[in-house]
Amino acid sequence: MATLADELAADLDFSSDDEQQTSDIDEEQEALDKMQEDYQQHESMDTDEKLTNAEDNSKSVKKVAKLLHNKQTQEILQKIDKYVAQNRDASDVVGPTEEDEEYKLIVLSNSMTADIDGEIQTVHKFIRDHYAAKFPELETLVYNPIEYARTVKTIGNELDITKVDLRPILPSATIMVITVTATTTAGRELSPEEWQLTEEACDMLLELDNLRRKIMNYVESRMTVIAPNLSYIVGTSTAAKLLTAAGGLTAFCKIPACNVQVIGNNKKTNTGFSTAQVDRHAGYVFYSEPVLSAPNDLKKKVVKIVSAKAVLAARIDTSHRSPNGEDGKKMREEIDAKIEKMQEAPSLKVVKALPVPDEGPKKRRAGKRVRRQKEAYAMTELRAARNRLAFGEPEEEVGYGDETEGLGMAVKQVGKIRASVADQRNKFKAPKLKSFTSRLSGTATSGLASSLAFTPAQSMELVDPTAAIEQAKEKRMDKYFGDGAFSLYPKK
């Protein structure tokens, strides 16, 4: 039988064993907890190190361009999805346009498109700087940032560009120039780290382009709600581009019509081609629907007409006077009518008969007094002689005071100083006195006239009394200016 001391000793042994077991369990649990904490801490440190390394890496494009993953950008995209799902109508816009929530979103989206364009240029510069080691001449051959990023991503690290198909991206002429230039380039193959950074930047640029397209498509779809009249005149896409470039509907209304036609003007650069056919002032309005439908020789006139109507339509949309776009439809009809009118052929000119000439007596201006005055101030022979110079002879001069006058040929002038020009119309016509001799000298023969004449050659000769008159008349006709004739024709 066990004693009391043995039982107490046994109890002490059991308690020590239990305490030892519990202490062992606690130690194991603490070790496991400590291991888990160390593991989690190690993982968190690894993730933190990766994030810090990614953020501190100045070579990454995310360090340069932060707009794509910005919080504000994501909120705008969520709001766009929300309003697209609502599908609002033009009648839902009540009050001033500037106070509408969707209009504020559209204006904010328009401003974001400008930020996206700047971000695209930044990423484009990043790609050019990193890909210049591979193909430095490519940036001078492809100017468009989107086309440049796609070209870089398609070519990659390939040294032989003839194996790369660039036809879906670039025109055939540019592809030919790139292929020829790649054969003589001094570039080298990129390392895997350099190509990874370049490819990441290309992907970001294409994502920014898709984001910009999404915003532009949303703005175009809501143009019939915000600016229905402007959309009827130039189309939804052109209206969205105009409002985006102007900074909103209210800002667009403040622009004069002469400046609206050059909004969106970009100077195109064609590689190796002439710029003679490039339109200088071709903005967004130049590529609108009514202008493209007009003939080439009338496009400049149509651009001015559409620009003026677009500003008027935008002001109507601001005041909500025509929410259904009725005024815009009327303006578009007026534009089409003007284009048709300009294309019409000109009307035929009606050939009218000349009026009956008025052959009545004409009034004679002036008279004797005016003729005498003209004669008094007419050019004299002396003045005419002073105006003439003898060939090869020095001119004599007369000096008086500080001036000299040339005499011309007046020194050799002999005769009257003033030419005496007798005007037959000014002569006084005295009446002829009728005498007995004049009566006998007429053509009529008197009874005393005889046809017998005595000559020294012959004693007596028969003479015709009218023969002398006929001979005198013939002599007058033989003169150079006889009877008003200016020339003599030989008689046949």
Short mmCIF file of C-alpha atoms in Angstrom, two decimals:
data_model
loop_
_atom_site.label_atom_id
_atom_site.label_comp_id
_atom_site.label_asym_id
_atom_site.label_seq_id
_atom_site.Cartn_x
_atom_site.Cartn_y
_atom_site.Cartn_z
CA MET A 1 0.00 0.00 0.00
CA ALA A 2 1.40 3.32 -0.95
CA THR A 3 2.15 5.77 1.71
CA LEU A 4 1.13 9.41 1.81
CA ALA A 5 4.62 10.44 0.86
CA ASP A 6 4.57 8.25 -2.23
CA GLU A 7 1.23 9.70 -3.39
CA LEU A 8 2.45 13.22 -2.95
CA ALA A 9 5.57 12.42 -4.90
CA ALA A 10 3.47 10.90 -7.67
CA ASP A 11 1.28 14.00 -7.79
CA LEU A 12 4.35 16.15 -8.10
CA ASP A 13 5.62 13.99 -10.97
CA PHE A 14 2.28 14.30 -12.92
CA SER A 15 2.12 18.06 -12.44
CA SER A 16 5.68 18.51 -13.62
CA ASP A 17 4.97 16.38 -16.70
CA ASP A 18 1.82 18.43 -17.52
CA GLU A 19 3.67 21.69 -17.03
CA GLN A 20 6.47 20.44 -19.22
CA GLN A 21 4.02 19.44 -21.96
CA THR A 22 2.17 22.78 -21.83
CA SER A 23 5.45 24.71 -21.84
CA ASP A 24 6.61 22.70 -24.86
CA ILE A 25 3.37 23.47 -26.73
CA ASP A 26 3.63 27.16 -25.89
CA GLU A 27 7.18 27.30 -27.09
CA GLU A 28 6.28 25.59 -30.37
CA GLN A 29 3.34 27.99 -30.88
CA GLU A 30 5.50 30.97 -30.21
CA ALA A 31 8.09 29.65 -32.65
CA LEU A 32 5.43 29.17 -35.34
CA ASP A 33 4.00 32.65 -34.75
CA LYS A 34 7.43 34.11 -34.89
CA MET A 35 8.17 32.31 -38.15
CA GLN A 36 4.91 33.55 -39.69
CA GLU A 37 5.60 37.07 -38.60
CA ASP A 38 9.10 36.87 -40.01
CA TYR A 39 7.75 35.47 -43.30
CA GLN A 40 5.06 38.13 -43.61
CA GLN A 41 7.54 40.81 -42.72
CA HIS A 42 9.95 39.43 -45.26
CA GLU A 43 7.24 39.36 -47.94
CA SER A 44 6.13 42.89 -47.14
CA MET A 45 9.72 44.02 -47.29
CA ASP A 46 10.15 42.32 -50.66
CA THR A 47 7.01 43.96 -52.06
CA ASP A 48 8.01 47.31 -50.64
CA GLU A 49 11.44 46.92 -52.12
CA LYS A 50 9.95 46.04 -55.50
CA LEU A 51 7.58 49.02 -55.41
CA THR A 52 10.32 51.36 -54.30
CA ASN A 53 12.62 49.97 -56.93
CA ALA A 54 9.95 50.41 -59.59
CA GLU A 55 9.20 53.93 -58.40
CA ASP A 56 12.82 54.90 -57.92
CA ASN A 57 13.77 53.52 -61.30
CA SER A 58 14.11 56.68 -63.37
CA LYS A 59 14.39 54.64 -66.54
CA SER A 60 10.77 53.42 -66.34
CA VAL A 61 8.19 55.28 -68.43
CA LYS A 62 5.79 55.28 -65.46
CA LYS A 63 8.12 57.66 -63.71
CA VAL A 64 7.71 60.13 -66.59
CA ALA A 65 4.05 59.62 -67.59
CA LYS A 66 1.53 59.30 -64.74
CA LEU A 67 -1.72 60.43 -66.40
CA LEU A 68 -2.91 56.99 -67.51
CA HIS A 69 -3.10 55.52 -64.01
CA ASN A 70 -4.11 58.78 -62.34
CA LYS A 71 -7.06 58.79 -59.92
CA GLN A 72 -8.79 61.64 -61.72
CA THR A 73 -8.57 59.82 -65.04
CA GLN A 74 -10.18 56.73 -63.61
CA GLU A 75 -13.02 58.80 -62.10
CA ILE A 76 -13.71 60.47 -65.44
CA LEU A 77 -13.82 57.11 -67.18
CA GLN A 78 -16.31 55.82 -64.60
CA LYS A 79 -18.55 58.88 -65.11
CA ILE A 80 -18.39 58.42 -68.87
CA ASP A 81 -19.56 54.82 -68.51
CA LYS A 82 -22.35 56.02 -66.20
CA TYR A 83 -23.75 58.64 -68.62
CA VAL A 84 -23.38 56.34 -71.59
CA ALA A 85 -25.62 53.84 -69.77
CA GLN A 86 -28.23 56.57 -69.05
CA ASN A 87 -28.56 57.60 -72.73
CA ARG A 88 -29.99 61.07 -72.09
CA ASP A 89 -32.05 63.10 -74.59
CA ALA A 90 -31.82 66.79 -75.59
CA SER A 91 -35.01 67.54 -73.64
CA ASP A 92 -33.31 66.38 -70.43
CA VAL A 93 -30.97 69.39 -70.53
CA VAL A 94 -32.73 72.12 -68.50
CA GLY A 95 -31.34 75.53 -67.69
CA PRO A 96 -27.98 76.92 -68.78
CA THR A 97 -25.75 74.46 -70.52
CA GLU A 98 -22.81 75.29 -68.27
CA GLU A 99 -24.71 74.09 -65.18
CA ASP A 100 -25.53 70.64 -66.56
CA GLU A 101 -23.48 67.85 -64.97
CA GLU A 102 -22.92 66.00 -68.22
CA TYR A 103 -21.79 69.20 -69.92
CA LYS A 104 -19.25 69.68 -67.13
CA LEU A 105 -18.08 66.13 -67.74
CA ILE A 106 -17.77 66.83 -71.48
CA VAL A 107 -15.75 69.99 -70.85
CA LEU A 108 -13.55 68.11 -68.40
CA SER A 109 -13.12 65.34 -70.96
CA ASN A 110 -12.18 67.93 -73.59
CA SER A 111 -9.52 69.36 -71.31
CA MET A 112 -8.30 65.83 -70.62
CA THR A 113 -7.88 65.19 -74.34
CA ALA A 114 -5.43 68.11 -74.42
CA ASP A 115 -3.58 66.60 -71.46
CA ILE A 116 -3.56 63.22 -73.19
CA ASP A 117 -2.05 64.83 -76.30
CA GLY A 118 0.73 66.31 -74.18
CA GLU A 119 1.26 62.95 -72.46
CA ILE A 120 1.47 61.25 -75.86
CA GLN A 121 4.18 63.68 -76.90
CA THR A 122 6.09 62.96 -73.68
CA VAL A 123 5.93 59.20 -74.16
CA HIS A 124 6.83 59.65 -77.82
CA LYS A 125 9.99 61.50 -76.82
CA PHE A 126 10.79 58.71 -74.32
CA ILE A 127 10.48 56.10 -77.08
CA ARG A 128 12.62 58.13 -79.49
CA ASP A 129 15.36 58.59 -76.94
CA HIS A 130 15.54 54.87 -76.11
CA TYR A 131 15.06 53.54 -79.64
CA ALA A 132 17.58 55.94 -81.21
CA ALA A 133 20.34 53.45 -80.38
CA LYS A 134 18.64 50.89 -82.65
CA PHE A 135 17.33 53.05 -85.53
CA PRO A 136 18.11 56.79 -85.14
CA GLU A 137 16.80 57.75 -88.60
CA LEU A 138 13.28 56.42 -87.94
CA GLU A 139 12.11 59.54 -86.09
CA THR A 140 12.86 61.69 -89.15
CA LEU A 141 10.86 59.36 -91.42
CA VAL A 142 7.74 58.79 -89.27
CA TYR A 143 6.42 61.93 -87.58
CA ASN A 144 3.10 60.68 -86.21
CA PRO A 145 3.58 59.46 -82.59
CA ILE A 146 0.99 56.67 -82.93
CA GLU A 147 2.48 55.39 -86.17
CA TYR A 148 5.97 55.68 -84.71
CA ALA A 149 5.04 53.59 -81.64
CA ARG A 150 3.39 50.91 -83.79
CA THR A 151 6.35 50.85 -86.14
CA VAL A 152 8.82 50.49 -83.26
CA LYS A 153 6.76 47.72 -81.70
CA THR A 154 6.50 45.91 -85.03
CA ILE A 155 10.20 46.16 -85.89
CA GLY A 156 11.45 45.41 -82.37
CA ASN A 157 15.05 44.18 -82.29
CA GLU A 158 14.92 42.82 -85.84
CA LEU A 159 18.00 43.81 -87.80
CA ASP A 160 16.61 42.82 -91.20
CA ILE A 161 13.58 45.09 -91.73
CA THR A 162 12.70 43.39 -95.01
CA LYS A 163 11.31 40.52 -92.91
CA VAL A 164 8.92 42.87 -91.09
CA ASP A 165 5.50 43.65 -92.62
CA LEU A 166 4.76 47.36 -92.14
CA ARG A 167 1.98 47.63 -94.73
CA PRO A 168 -0.89 47.77 -92.20
CA ILE A 169 0.79 50.72 -90.46
CA LEU A 170 2.54 52.91 -93.05
CA PRO A 171 2.07 53.77 -96.74
CA SER A 172 4.16 51.96 -99.32
CA ALA A 173 6.33 55.01 -100.15
CA THR A 174 7.34 55.48 -96.51
CA ILE A 175 8.02 51.76 -96.13
CA MET A 176 10.36 51.88 -99.11
CA VAL A 177 12.29 54.82 -97.61
CA ILE A 178 12.54 53.09 -94.22
CA THR A 179 13.79 49.87 -95.81
CA VAL A 180 16.48 51.66 -97.79
CA THR A 181 17.56 53.73 -94.79
CA ALA A 182 17.74 50.67 -92.51
CA THR A 183 20.39 49.11 -94.73
CA THR A 184 22.80 51.99 -94.04
CA THR A 185 21.90 52.80 -90.44
CA ALA A 186 24.56 52.87 -87.73
CA GLY A 187 22.27 51.49 -85.03
CA ARG A 188 22.89 48.48 -82.83
CA GLU A 189 20.72 45.79 -81.27
CA LEU A 190 19.10 46.77 -77.97
CA SER A 191 19.68 44.87 -74.77
CA PRO A 192 16.71 43.01 -73.19
CA GLU A 193 16.36 45.67 -70.48
CA GLU A 194 16.40 48.51 -73.02
CA TRP A 195 13.89 46.77 -75.26
CA GLN A 196 11.62 46.05 -72.26
CA LEU A 197 11.53 49.75 -71.36
CA THR A 198 10.88 50.71 -74.98
CA GLU A 199 8.11 48.16 -75.42
CA GLU A 200 6.47 49.27 -72.17
CA ALA A 201 6.46 52.87 -73.41
CA CYS A 202 4.94 51.79 -76.75
CA ASP A 203 2.15 49.95 -74.94
CA MET A 204 1.46 53.01 -72.77
CA LEU A 205 1.30 55.30 -75.81
CA LEU A 206 -1.18 53.00 -77.54
CA GLU A 207 -3.28 52.85 -74.35
CA LEU A 208 -3.30 56.65 -74.21
CA ASP A 209 -4.44 56.73 -77.82
CA ASN A 210 -7.29 54.30 -77.04
CA LEU A 211 -8.26 56.45 -74.04
CA ARG A 212 -8.35 59.55 -76.20
CA ARG A 213 -10.49 57.77 -78.79
CA LYS A 214 -12.91 56.62 -76.11
CA ILE A 215 -13.33 60.17 -74.82
CA MET A 216 -13.74 61.57 -78.35
CA ASN A 217 -16.36 58.94 -79.22
CA TYR A 218 -18.28 59.81 -76.06
CA VAL A 219 -18.16 63.53 -76.83
CA GLU A 220 -19.29 62.88 -80.42
CA SER A 221 -22.23 60.77 -79.24
CA ARG A 222 -23.35 63.52 -76.83
CA MET A 223 -23.08 66.34 -79.38
CA THR A 224 -26.73 65.91 -80.38
CA VAL A 225 -27.63 66.66 -76.75
CA ILE A 226 -25.22 69.52 -76.05
CA ALA A 227 -25.02 71.20 -79.50
CA PRO A 228 -27.72 69.78 -81.82
CA ASN A 229 -27.76 72.75 -84.25
CA LEU A 230 -23.99 72.79 -84.65
CA SER A 231 -24.01 69.03 -85.23
CA TYR A 232 -26.52 69.38 -88.08
CA ILE A 233 -24.28 71.89 -89.88
CA VAL A 234 -20.79 70.37 -89.60
CA GLY A 235 -21.49 66.85 -88.30
CA THR A 236 -21.01 65.33 -84.86
CA SER A 237 -17.33 64.46 -85.26
CA THR A 238 -16.37 67.91 -86.55
CA ALA A 239 -18.47 69.59 -83.84
CA ALA A 240 -16.72 67.57 -81.15
CA LYS A 241 -13.31 68.48 -82.56
CA LEU A 242 -14.21 72.17 -82.72
CA LEU A 243 -15.51 72.26 -79.13
CA THR A 244 -12.51 70.27 -77.94
CA ALA A 245 -10.06 72.66 -79.57
CA ALA A 246 -11.97 75.77 -78.43
CA GLY A 247 -12.42 74.62 -74.83
CA GLY A 248 -16.21 74.34 -74.68
CA LEU A 249 -19.38 75.66 -76.26
CA THR A 250 -19.25 79.09 -74.62
CA ALA A 251 -15.63 79.62 -75.59
CA PHE A 252 -16.44 78.56 -79.16
CA CYS A 253 -19.19 81.20 -79.39
CA LYS A 254 -16.67 83.94 -78.65
CA ILE A 255 -14.43 83.02 -81.59
CA PRO A 256 -15.09 85.02 -84.81
CA ALA A 257 -16.03 83.16 -87.96
CA CYS A 258 -12.79 84.10 -89.74
CA ASN A 259 -10.80 82.24 -87.06
CA VAL A 260 -13.13 79.23 -86.89
CA GLN A 261 -12.09 78.08 -90.36
CA VAL A 262 -8.44 77.63 -89.28
CA ILE A 263 -9.10 75.78 -85.99
CA GLY A 264 -7.29 72.44 -86.13
CA ASN A 265 -4.92 73.44 -88.92
CA ASN A 266 -1.92 71.08 -88.95
CA LYS A 267 1.02 71.41 -91.30
CA LYS A 268 1.45 67.98 -92.84
CA THR A 269 4.96 66.73 -93.50
CA ASN A 270 5.31 64.32 -96.37
CA THR A 271 8.58 62.44 -96.53
CA GLY A 272 10.33 63.22 -99.80
CA PHE A 273 7.24 64.69 -101.46
CA SER A 274 6.29 68.18 -102.55
CA THR A 275 4.14 70.41 -100.34
CA ALA A 276 2.65 72.37 -103.23
CA GLN A 277 -0.73 70.61 -102.98
CA VAL A 278 -1.00 70.92 -99.19
CA ASP A 279 -3.85 73.22 -98.17
CA ARG A 280 -2.54 76.01 -96.01
CA HIS A 281 -5.67 76.85 -94.01
CA ALA A 282 -7.37 73.45 -93.91
CA GLY A 283 -8.80 73.08 -90.39
CA TYR A 284 -11.56 70.91 -88.97
CA VAL A 285 -14.23 72.79 -90.95
CA PHE A 286 -12.42 72.02 -94.21
CA TYR A 287 -13.00 68.28 -93.62
CA SER A 288 -16.66 68.60 -92.60
CA GLU A 289 -19.51 67.04 -94.57
CA PRO A 290 -20.75 70.09 -96.57
CA VAL A 291 -17.24 71.16 -97.59
CA LEU A 292 -16.17 67.70 -98.74
CA SER A 293 -19.30 67.41 -100.90
CA ALA A 294 -18.50 70.68 -102.73
CA PRO A 295 -16.26 70.89 -105.83
CA ASN A 296 -12.59 71.71 -105.36
CA ASP A 297 -12.83 75.17 -106.88
CA LEU A 298 -15.62 76.18 -104.47
CA LYS A 299 -14.28 74.69 -101.23
CA LYS A 300 -12.69 77.91 -99.98
CA LYS A 301 -15.96 79.80 -100.42
CA VAL A 302 -17.93 77.00 -98.76
CA VAL A 303 -15.54 76.96 -95.77
CA LYS A 304 -16.26 80.64 -95.12
CA ILE A 305 -20.03 80.08 -95.36
CA VAL A 306 -19.98 77.02 -93.06
CA SER A 307 -17.76 78.79 -90.50
CA ALA A 308 -20.17 81.72 -90.25
CA LYS A 309 -23.20 79.42 -89.89
CA ALA A 310 -21.38 77.26 -87.31
CA VAL A 311 -20.82 80.23 -85.00
CA LEU A 312 -24.49 81.23 -85.28
CA ALA A 313 -25.61 77.66 -84.55
CA ALA A 314 -23.33 77.46 -81.51
CA ARG A 315 -24.88 80.65 -80.10
CA ILE A 316 -28.34 79.18 -80.63
CA ASP A 317 -27.29 76.02 -78.76
CA THR A 318 -26.01 78.12 -75.88
CA SER A 319 -29.38 79.81 -75.44
CA HIS A 320 -31.38 76.53 -75.92
CA ARG A 321 -33.64 78.26 -78.43
CA SER A 322 -33.86 75.22 -80.68
CA PRO A 323 -33.20 72.03 -78.66
CA ASN A 324 -34.39 69.78 -81.51
CA GLY A 325 -31.97 71.29 -84.03
CA GLU A 326 -34.60 72.87 -86.31
CA ASP A 327 -32.58 76.05 -86.84
CA GLY A 328 -29.53 73.95 -87.64
CA LYS A 329 -31.51 72.04 -90.29
CA LYS A 330 -32.63 75.31 -91.91
CA MET A 331 -29.07 76.61 -91.97
CA ARG A 332 -27.84 73.38 -93.52
CA GLU A 333 -30.51 73.65 -96.22
CA GLU A 334 -29.41 77.23 -96.91
CA ILE A 335 -25.80 76.10 -97.26
CA ASP A 336 -26.76 73.32 -99.68
CA ALA A 337 -28.88 75.78 -101.70
CA LYS A 338 -25.95 78.20 -101.96
CA ILE A 339 -23.63 75.42 -103.10
CA GLU A 340 -26.11 74.41 -105.81
CA LYS A 341 -26.51 78.03 -106.87
CA MET A 342 -22.75 78.44 -107.23
CA GLN A 343 -22.59 75.30 -109.39
CA GLU A 344 -25.22 76.52 -111.85
CA ALA A 345 -24.13 77.57 -115.32
CA PRO A 346 -24.21 81.32 -116.03
CA SER A 347 -27.31 82.64 -117.80
CA LEU A 348 -27.07 83.31 -121.54
CA LYS A 349 -26.72 86.94 -122.54
CA VAL A 350 -29.61 88.16 -124.71
CA VAL A 351 -28.36 89.90 -127.84
CA LYS A 352 -30.40 93.07 -128.20
CA ALA A 353 -30.71 95.04 -131.42
CA LEU A 354 -28.98 98.38 -131.57
CA PRO A 355 -31.23 101.43 -131.21
CA VAL A 356 -32.26 103.46 -134.22
CA PRO A 357 -29.51 106.03 -134.86
CA ASP A 358 -30.53 109.62 -134.37
CA GLU A 359 -29.50 111.26 -137.62
CA GLY A 360 -31.06 114.60 -136.94
CA PRO A 361 -29.14 117.85 -136.92
CA LYS A 362 -26.60 118.02 -134.13
CA LYS A 363 -25.98 121.06 -132.02
CA ARG A 364 -22.79 122.87 -132.84
CA ARG A 365 -20.86 123.89 -129.79
CA ALA A 366 -19.20 127.31 -129.52
CA GLY A 367 -19.16 129.82 -132.35
CA LYS A 368 -17.20 132.72 -133.84
CA ARG A 369 -16.15 134.10 -130.50
CA VAL A 370 -14.66 130.79 -129.34
CA ARG A 371 -12.94 130.21 -132.67
CA ARG A 372 -11.36 133.65 -132.51
CA GLN A 373 -10.20 132.98 -128.96
CA LYS A 374 -8.58 129.73 -130.03
CA GLU A 375 -6.85 131.50 -132.88
CA ALA A 376 -5.53 134.14 -130.48
CA TYR A 377 -3.92 131.49 -128.26
CA ALA A 378 -2.89 129.14 -131.05
CA MET A 379 0.69 127.93 -131.54
CA THR A 380 2.69 130.52 -133.45
CA GLU A 381 5.38 129.80 -135.99
CA LEU A 382 7.99 131.28 -133.67
CA ARG A 383 7.04 128.95 -130.82
CA ALA A 384 6.97 125.98 -133.17
CA ALA A 385 10.44 126.91 -134.44
CA ARG A 386 11.76 127.13 -130.86
CA ASN A 387 10.54 123.61 -130.22
CA ARG A 388 12.55 122.26 -133.16
CA LEU A 389 16.29 121.47 -133.19
CA ALA A 390 18.60 121.29 -136.17
CA PHE A 391 20.42 117.99 -136.53
CA GLY A 392 24.14 118.22 -135.82
CA GLU A 393 24.14 121.95 -134.93
CA PRO A 394 24.48 123.52 -131.48
CA GLU A 395 21.44 125.28 -130.13
CA GLU A 396 21.67 128.96 -129.36
CA GLU A 397 20.55 130.02 -125.91
CA VAL A 398 19.50 133.29 -124.38
CA GLY A 399 20.03 133.90 -120.68
CA TYR A 400 18.11 136.22 -118.42
CA GLY A 401 18.69 136.17 -114.72
CA ASP A 402 19.58 132.67 -113.53
CA GLU A 403 17.70 130.90 -116.27
CA THR A 404 18.45 130.17 -119.90
CA GLU A 405 16.09 129.51 -122.78
CA GLY A 406 16.94 127.63 -125.93
CA LEU A 407 16.03 129.27 -129.21
CA GLY A 408 15.93 126.13 -131.29
CA MET A 409 15.43 126.95 -134.96
CA ALA A 410 13.83 130.31 -134.22
CA VAL A 411 17.11 131.99 -135.21
CA LYS A 412 16.64 130.80 -138.76
CA GLN A 413 13.00 131.85 -138.81
CA VAL A 414 12.23 134.35 -141.53
CA GLY A 415 8.80 135.84 -141.96
CA LYS A 416 5.90 136.71 -139.76
CA ILE A 417 5.96 136.05 -136.04
CA ARG A 418 2.35 134.77 -136.01
CA ALA A 419 1.05 132.63 -138.77
CA SER A 420 -1.87 134.18 -140.54
CA VAL A 421 -4.40 131.43 -140.77
CA ALA A 422 -7.40 132.46 -142.71
CA ASP A 423 -10.57 130.72 -141.81
CA GLN A 424 -13.05 130.65 -144.63
CA ARG A 425 -15.93 130.57 -142.19
CA ASN A 426 -14.93 133.91 -140.65
CA LYS A 427 -14.64 135.74 -143.96
CA PHE A 428 -17.25 138.28 -144.76
CA LYS A 429 -18.99 137.42 -147.99
CA ALA A 430 -19.80 140.58 -149.90
CA PRO A 431 -22.64 140.39 -152.36
CA LYS A 432 -21.60 140.37 -155.98
CA LEU A 433 -22.66 143.34 -158.05
CA LYS A 434 -24.49 142.46 -161.12
CA SER A 435 -23.10 144.30 -164.09
CA PHE A 436 -23.72 144.22 -167.76
CA THR A 437 -20.45 142.41 -168.46
CA SER A 438 -21.23 139.69 -165.95
CA ARG A 439 -24.51 139.17 -167.61
CA LEU A 440 -22.77 138.66 -170.93
CA SER A 441 -20.13 136.33 -169.45
CA GLY A 442 -22.66 133.73 -168.46
CA THR A 443 -23.37 130.54 -170.27
CA ALA A 444 -26.37 132.00 -171.97
CA THR A 445 -25.48 133.53 -175.34
CA SER A 446 -26.91 136.82 -176.22
CA GLY A 447 -28.02 137.80 -179.64
CA LEU A 448 -24.92 139.92 -180.21
CA ALA A 449 -22.53 137.00 -179.52
CA SER A 450 -20.93 135.52 -182.58
CA SER A 451 -19.17 132.24 -183.26
CA LEU A 452 -16.67 133.94 -185.63
CA ALA A 453 -13.22 134.81 -184.28
CA PHE A 454 -10.28 136.42 -186.05
CA THR A 455 -6.85 134.88 -185.47
CA PRO A 456 -3.38 135.81 -186.80
CA ALA A 457 -2.95 132.34 -188.25
CA GLN A 458 -6.21 132.36 -190.07
CA SER A 459 -8.22 135.27 -191.09
CA MET A 460 -11.47 133.90 -189.77
CA GLU A 461 -12.34 130.92 -187.50
CA LEU A 462 -15.49 129.42 -186.07
CA VAL A 463 -15.32 129.30 -182.19
CA ASP A 464 -17.69 127.57 -179.71
CA PRO A 465 -18.65 130.08 -176.96
CA THR A 466 -18.90 127.35 -174.23
CA ALA A 467 -15.59 125.71 -175.05
CA ALA A 468 -13.58 128.12 -172.85
CA ILE A 469 -15.81 127.40 -169.85
CA GLU A 470 -15.35 123.62 -170.26
CA GLN A 471 -11.57 124.01 -170.48
CA ALA A 472 -11.44 126.02 -167.25
CA LYS A 473 -13.54 123.41 -165.53
CA GLU A 474 -11.20 120.60 -166.66
CA LYS A 475 -8.17 122.52 -165.32
CA ARG A 476 -9.82 122.77 -161.92
CA MET A 477 -10.45 119.03 -161.90
CA ASP A 478 -6.79 118.33 -162.70
CA LYS A 479 -5.64 120.01 -159.46
CA TYR A 480 -4.62 117.79 -156.47
CA PHE A 481 -7.48 118.84 -154.25
CA GLY A 482 -9.87 119.72 -156.93
CA ASP A 483 -13.52 119.60 -155.95
CA GLY A 484 -12.74 118.00 -152.55
CA ALA A 485 -10.81 115.04 -153.97
CA PHE A 486 -7.77 113.86 -151.98
CA SER A 487 -6.22 111.74 -154.70
CA LEU A 488 -6.21 111.41 -158.41
CA TYR A 489 -6.94 108.18 -160.11
CA PRO A 490 -5.66 107.59 -163.64
CA LYS A 491 -8.31 107.90 -166.23
CA LYS A 492 -8.99 104.81 -168.22
#
